[in-house]
Structures are given as C-alpha cells and as structure tokens.
Amino acid sequence: MNEKKIEPDNITCNTLINAYCKIGDLKSALRVRRKMLEAGLKPDKFTYKALIHGFCKAKEMDSGKDLLFEMLDAGFSASYCIYSWLVDGYCNQDNKEAIDSFFEQYLHFLSYTKHLKKMDSSQKACNQAGQAKGQTQEKGNQMMDKASNAAQSAKENMQQAGEQAKAKAQGAADTVKNATGMNN
C-alpha cells in the first residue's frame, strides 16, 4: 500500500486480512494486522472476526480463543457465529476439556472485565455462553451416541462373522470326516 502512496484504512486492511485467512495464509494476515497497528489503525470487529474464523479453519483453536478474548477486552461483542466456530472446532477435535475450559475462562473473563459494566450486558453474554455450552454438550452426547452405535454395530458384525466362520469350519470338518469315513 505504501509503495503506491495509498493510505491504508480499516476497510482495506480488513479485506486483505479476510482474504489471507480464507486462503489459509495466517502469517500474512497477521502481518497485515501488524502493519495496520503500525499505521495507527485499530482492529475492529471485522478484523477480529476474520482472524478468529481463519484460526478456527486452520484448527488453531487456542489462537482463535485468545483473539476472542482480545476482541472482548477491546470492547467489541462477539456474534453467535464466532462462538459457534470455536465450539465446533473443539468438538471436531473431540476436545471436551477444552470446551469446558473455554466456557470457564469466558465466564471468568466476564466477571472481571471492565467493559461489561451493565448487568443486562453481562446477563446476555452469560445467557449466550449457557446456550452455547448446552449446544456443545448436546453435540458431545450425539458424538458419544454415534460412537456407541458404531461400536455395537462392529461388535455384532464381528460376532456374525465369527459365527459364519465357525459354521464354515464345522462344514469343512464334516466334509473331511465324511470323505475319510471318520464320521461313523
């Protein structure tokens, strides 16, 4: 931008950050963010949203979570989709402990942050966190049910295969006995 004497602004920087995140080039996205800060621009909710989504797509959930807390600390509120990206990412990693830890950290953050002074804002955020946690628990239960069903199906298939193998072996043994006259 500086080579062509174009002054960077949030829209230009956010567009570049979003594009880099979409192609998975998080290093370049962070470089643009650094240059944005050096130019005296402040990240806004679009900057954070693009970066969080990029880190979640790259399965770097802890980095995405750190950016969420940075975003909240900067005074921006997060949308449902940001929480969903993080929760889905941890679910896809089968990381229930990280999900529980995330919500504990989030609730702890809410209780100490200086930006959430009004009770309704705090209640709304807690409500969203509670809803997201409930959805996470439901997804976890569904995953456990699927795993249990798959294990039961595998067990039944193995038992059936064992019974078929046993029947074939018995048939072969009977054939050999009949052929050798040992069946009498």
mmCIF file of C-alpha atoms in Angstrom:
data_model
loop_
_atom_site.group_PDB
_atom_site.id
_atom_site.type_symbol
_atom_site.label_atom_id
_atom_site.label_comp_id
_atom_site.label_asym_id
_atom_site.label_seq_id
_atom_site.Cartn_x
_atom_site.Cartn_y
_atom_site.Cartn_z
ATOM 1 C CA MET A 1 0.000 0.000 0.000
ATOM 2 C CA ASN A 2 2.805 2.423 0.830
ATOM 3 C CA GLU A 3 4.646 1.794 -2.463
ATOM 4 C CA LYS A 4 1.759 3.293 -4.440
ATOM 5 C CA LYS A 5 1.088 6.042 -1.904
ATOM 6 C CA ILE A 6 -2.226 4.525 -0.866
ATOM 7 C CA GLU A 7 -3.130 5.279 2.713
ATOM 8 C CA PRO A 8 -4.330 2.143 4.461
ATOM 9 C CA ASP A 9 -7.679 2.186 6.213
ATOM 10 C CA ASN A 10 -9.626 -0.409 8.169
ATOM 11 C CA ILE A 11 -11.701 -1.487 5.177
ATOM 12 C CA THR A 12 -8.628 -2.153 3.020
ATOM 13 C CA CYS A 13 -6.736 -3.901 5.822
ATOM 14 C CA ASN A 14 -9.742 -5.994 6.843
ATOM 15 C CA THR A 15 -10.319 -7.025 3.233
ATOM 16 C CA LEU A 16 -6.709 -8.178 2.949
ATOM 17 C CA ILE A 17 -6.811 -9.937 6.337
ATOM 18 C CA ASN A 18 -10.044 -11.699 5.399
ATOM 19 C CA ALA A 19 -8.634 -12.784 2.023
ATOM 20 C CA TYR A 20 -5.444 -14.165 3.585
ATOM 21 C CA CYS A 21 -7.480 -16.013 6.209
ATOM 22 C CA LYS A 22 -9.732 -17.519 3.551
ATOM 23 C CA ILE A 23 -6.750 -18.989 1.709
ATOM 24 C CA GLY A 24 -5.187 -20.170 4.959
ATOM 25 C CA ASP A 25 -2.245 -17.750 4.960
ATOM 26 C CA LEU A 26 -2.473 -16.693 8.586
ATOM 27 C CA LYS A 27 1.107 -15.446 8.656
ATOM 28 C CA SER A 28 0.296 -12.839 6.007
ATOM 29 C CA ALA A 29 -2.985 -11.975 7.731
ATOM 30 C CA LEU A 30 -1.115 -11.263 10.961
ATOM 31 C CA ARG A 31 1.496 -9.264 9.026
ATOM 32 C CA VAL A 32 -1.259 -7.017 7.627
ATOM 33 C CA ARG A 33 -2.678 -6.637 11.138
ATOM 34 C CA ARG A 34 0.759 -5.639 12.434
ATOM 35 C CA LYS A 35 1.124 -3.051 9.644
ATOM 36 C CA MET A 36 -2.380 -1.839 10.411
ATOM 37 C CA LEU A 37 -1.365 -1.197 14.023
ATOM 38 C CA GLU A 38 1.882 0.463 12.915
ATOM 39 C CA ALA A 39 -0.167 2.820 10.716
ATOM 40 C CA GLY A 40 -2.148 3.867 13.784
ATOM 41 C CA LEU A 41 -5.288 1.939 12.844
ATOM 42 C CA LYS A 42 -7.135 -0.061 15.467
ATOM 43 C CA PRO A 43 -8.569 -3.508 14.812
ATOM 44 C CA ASP A 44 -12.360 -3.504 14.724
ATOM 45 C CA LYS A 45 -14.945 -6.256 14.998
ATOM 46 C CA PHE A 46 -14.409 -7.193 11.323
ATOM 47 C CA THR A 47 -10.655 -7.572 11.873
ATOM 48 C CA TYR A 48 -11.212 -9.892 14.822
ATOM 49 C CA LYS A 49 -13.979 -11.840 13.111
ATOM 50 C CA ALA A 50 -11.804 -12.568 10.054
ATOM 51 C CA LEU A 51 -8.802 -13.597 12.175
ATOM 52 C CA ILE A 52 -10.822 -15.781 14.543
ATOM 53 C CA HIS A 53 -12.507 -17.522 11.620
ATOM 54 C CA GLY A 54 -9.130 -18.039 9.936
ATOM 55 C CA PHE A 55 -7.590 -19.601 13.025
ATOM 56 C CA CYS A 56 -10.636 -21.804 13.560
ATOM 57 C CA LYS A 57 -10.484 -23.010 9.928
ATOM 58 C CA ALA A 58 -6.793 -23.796 10.445
ATOM 59 C CA LYS A 59 -7.742 -25.749 13.600
ATOM 60 C CA GLU A 60 -5.664 -23.403 15.761
ATOM 61 C CA MET A 61 -8.428 -23.131 18.318
ATOM 62 C CA ASP A 62 -6.379 -21.674 21.178
ATOM 63 C CA SER A 63 -5.219 -18.802 18.952
ATOM 64 C CA GLY A 64 -8.815 -18.186 17.916
ATOM 65 C CA LYS A 65 -9.888 -18.224 21.571
ATOM 66 C CA ASP A 66 -7.119 -15.771 22.507
ATOM 67 C CA LEU A 67 -8.285 -13.422 19.758
ATOM 68 C CA LEU A 68 -11.866 -13.672 21.036
ATOM 69 C CA PHE A 69 -10.772 -12.534 24.496
ATOM 70 C CA GLU A 70 -8.668 -9.762 22.955
ATOM 71 C CA MET A 71 -11.741 -8.684 20.970
ATOM 72 C CA LEU A 72 -13.944 -8.675 24.073
ATOM 73 C CA ASP A 73 -11.293 -6.784 26.023
ATOM 74 C CA ALA A 74 -11.213 -4.166 23.248
ATOM 75 C CA GLY A 75 -14.907 -3.578 23.897
ATOM 76 C CA PHE A 76 -16.427 -5.466 20.982
ATOM 77 C CA SER A 77 -19.098 -8.079 21.410
ATOM 78 C CA ALA A 78 -18.847 -11.407 19.646
ATOM 79 C CA SER A 79 -21.553 -12.812 17.431
ATOM 80 C CA TYR A 80 -23.097 -16.241 17.742
ATOM 81 C CA CYS A 81 -21.083 -17.494 14.769
ATOM 82 C CA ILE A 82 -17.759 -16.704 16.477
ATOM 83 C CA TYR A 83 -18.705 -18.817 19.490
ATOM 84 C CA SER A 84 -20.004 -21.498 17.146
ATOM 85 C CA TRP A 85 -16.707 -21.632 15.189
ATOM 86 C CA LEU A 86 -14.753 -22.119 18.391
ATOM 87 C CA VAL A 87 -17.110 -24.698 19.860
ATOM 88 C CA ASP A 88 -17.375 -26.609 16.561
ATOM 89 C CA GLY A 89 -13.585 -26.585 16.234
ATOM 90 C CA TYR A 90 -13.085 -28.017 19.703
ATOM 91 C CA CYS A 91 -15.866 -30.572 19.036
ATOM 92 C CA ASN A 92 -14.191 -31.634 15.796
ATOM 93 C CA GLN A 93 -11.032 -32.216 17.800
ATOM 94 C CA ASP A 94 -13.037 -34.276 20.332
ATOM 95 C CA ASN A 95 -11.657 -31.909 22.971
ATOM 96 C CA LYS A 96 -14.378 -31.744 25.628
ATOM 97 C CA GLU A 97 -11.920 -30.483 28.250
ATOM 98 C CA ALA A 98 -11.029 -27.502 26.052
ATOM 99 C CA ILE A 99 -14.730 -26.711 25.585
ATOM 100 C CA ASP A 100 -15.374 -26.792 29.321
ATOM 101 C CA SER A 101 -12.215 -24.762 29.950
ATOM 102 C CA PHE A 102 -13.237 -22.251 27.275
ATOM 103 C CA PHE A 103 -16.563 -21.588 28.951
ATOM 104 C CA GLU A 104 -14.979 -21.350 32.385
ATOM 105 C CA GLN A 105 -12.440 -18.850 31.051
ATOM 106 C CA TYR A 106 -15.203 -16.959 29.275
ATOM 107 C CA LEU A 107 -17.339 -16.710 32.404
ATOM 108 C CA HIS A 108 -14.280 -15.698 34.437
ATOM 109 C CA PHE A 109 -13.469 -13.041 31.845
ATOM 110 C CA LEU A 110 -16.991 -11.679 32.008
ATOM 111 C CA SER A 111 -16.889 -11.349 35.768
ATOM 112 C CA TYR A 112 -13.673 -9.300 35.737
ATOM 113 C CA THR A 113 -13.789 -7.299 32.532
ATOM 114 C CA LYS A 114 -14.039 -3.550 32.846
ATOM 115 C CA HIS A 115 -16.013 -3.244 29.613
ATOM 116 C CA LEU A 116 -19.122 -5.046 30.822
ATOM 117 C CA LYS A 117 -20.404 -2.669 33.473
ATOM 118 C CA LYS A 118 -24.113 -3.045 32.899
ATOM 119 C CA MET A 119 -25.910 -6.042 34.360
ATOM 120 C CA ASP A 120 -28.011 -6.701 31.235
ATOM 121 C CA SER A 121 -24.907 -6.989 29.036
ATOM 122 C CA SER A 122 -23.361 -9.461 31.444
ATOM 123 C CA GLN A 123 -26.588 -11.439 31.710
ATOM 124 C CA LYS A 124 -26.962 -11.508 27.926
ATOM 125 C CA ALA A 125 -23.384 -12.748 27.490
ATOM 126 C CA CYS A 126 -23.836 -15.387 30.194
ATOM 127 C CA ASN A 127 -27.061 -16.426 28.531
ATOM 128 C CA GLN A 128 -25.263 -16.822 25.199
ATOM 129 C CA ALA A 129 -22.470 -18.771 26.880
ATOM 130 C CA GLY A 130 -25.001 -21.014 28.611
ATOM 131 C CA GLN A 131 -26.822 -21.652 25.337
ATOM 132 C CA ALA A 132 -23.561 -22.403 23.550
ATOM 133 C CA LYS A 133 -22.470 -24.733 26.361
ATOM 134 C CA GLY A 134 -25.808 -26.559 26.163
ATOM 135 C CA GLN A 135 -25.385 -26.969 22.412
ATOM 136 C CA THR A 136 -21.838 -28.194 22.947
ATOM 137 C CA GLN A 137 -22.983 -30.753 25.482
ATOM 138 C CA GLU A 138 -25.701 -31.910 23.075
ATOM 139 C CA LYS A 139 -23.115 -32.281 20.280
ATOM 140 C CA GLY A 140 -20.880 -34.217 22.668
ATOM 141 C CA ASN A 141 -23.762 -36.513 23.603
ATOM 142 C CA GLN A 142 -24.591 -37.051 19.940
ATOM 143 C CA MET A 143 -20.955 -37.892 19.199
ATOM 144 C CA MET A 144 -20.897 -40.363 22.086
ATOM 145 C CA ASP A 145 -24.149 -41.964 20.863
ATOM 146 C CA LYS A 146 -22.720 -42.317 17.352
ATOM 147 C CA ALA A 147 -19.533 -43.856 18.724
ATOM 148 C CA SER A 148 -21.513 -46.250 20.903
ATOM 149 C CA ASN A 149 -23.735 -47.271 17.978
ATOM 150 C CA ALA A 150 -20.699 -47.787 15.760
ATOM 151 C CA ALA A 151 -19.015 -49.932 18.435
ATOM 152 C CA GLN A 152 -22.175 -52.014 18.918
ATOM 153 C CA SER A 153 -22.536 -52.473 15.162
ATOM 154 C CA ALA A 154 -18.878 -53.512 14.868
ATOM 155 C CA LYS A 155 -19.315 -55.987 17.732
ATOM 156 C CA GLU A 156 -22.402 -57.504 16.100
ATOM 157 C CA ASN A 157 -20.638 -57.726 12.721
ATOM 158 C CA MET A 158 -17.642 -59.428 14.333
ATOM 159 C CA GLN A 159 -19.890 -61.900 16.150
ATOM 160 C CA GLN A 160 -21.769 -62.664 12.935
ATOM 161 C CA ALA A 161 -18.508 -63.101 11.028
ATOM 162 C CA GLY A 162 -17.226 -65.393 13.792
ATOM 163 C CA GLU A 163 -20.380 -67.483 13.679
ATOM 164 C CA GLN A 164 -20.170 -67.758 9.885
ATOM 165 C CA ALA A 165 -16.505 -68.761 10.085
ATOM 166 C CA LYS A 166 -17.331 -71.329 12.758
ATOM 167 C CA ALA A 167 -20.167 -72.774 10.620
ATOM 168 C CA LYS A 168 -17.876 -72.966 7.564
ATOM 169 C CA ALA A 169 -15.155 -74.644 9.623
ATOM 170 C CA GLN A 170 -17.667 -77.149 11.014
ATOM 171 C CA GLY A 171 -18.941 -77.822 7.477
ATOM 172 C CA ALA A 172 -15.400 -78.365 6.236
ATOM 173 C CA ALA A 173 -14.649 -80.671 9.176
ATOM 174 C CA ASP A 174 -17.822 -82.674 8.475
ATOM 175 C CA THR A 175 -16.881 -82.953 4.803
ATOM 176 C CA VAL A 176 -13.420 -84.240 5.706
ATOM 177 C CA LYS A 177 -14.888 -86.712 8.199
ATOM 178 C CA ASN A 178 -17.377 -87.974 5.605
ATOM 179 C CA ALA A 179 -14.683 -88.267 2.946
ATOM 180 C CA THR A 180 -12.347 -90.214 5.241
ATOM 181 C CA GLY A 181 -15.043 -92.302 6.832
ATOM 182 C CA MET A 182 -14.326 -90.917 10.273
ATOM 183 C CA ASN A 183 -17.912 -89.804 10.711
ATOM 184 C CA ASN A 184 -19.127 -93.247 11.809
#
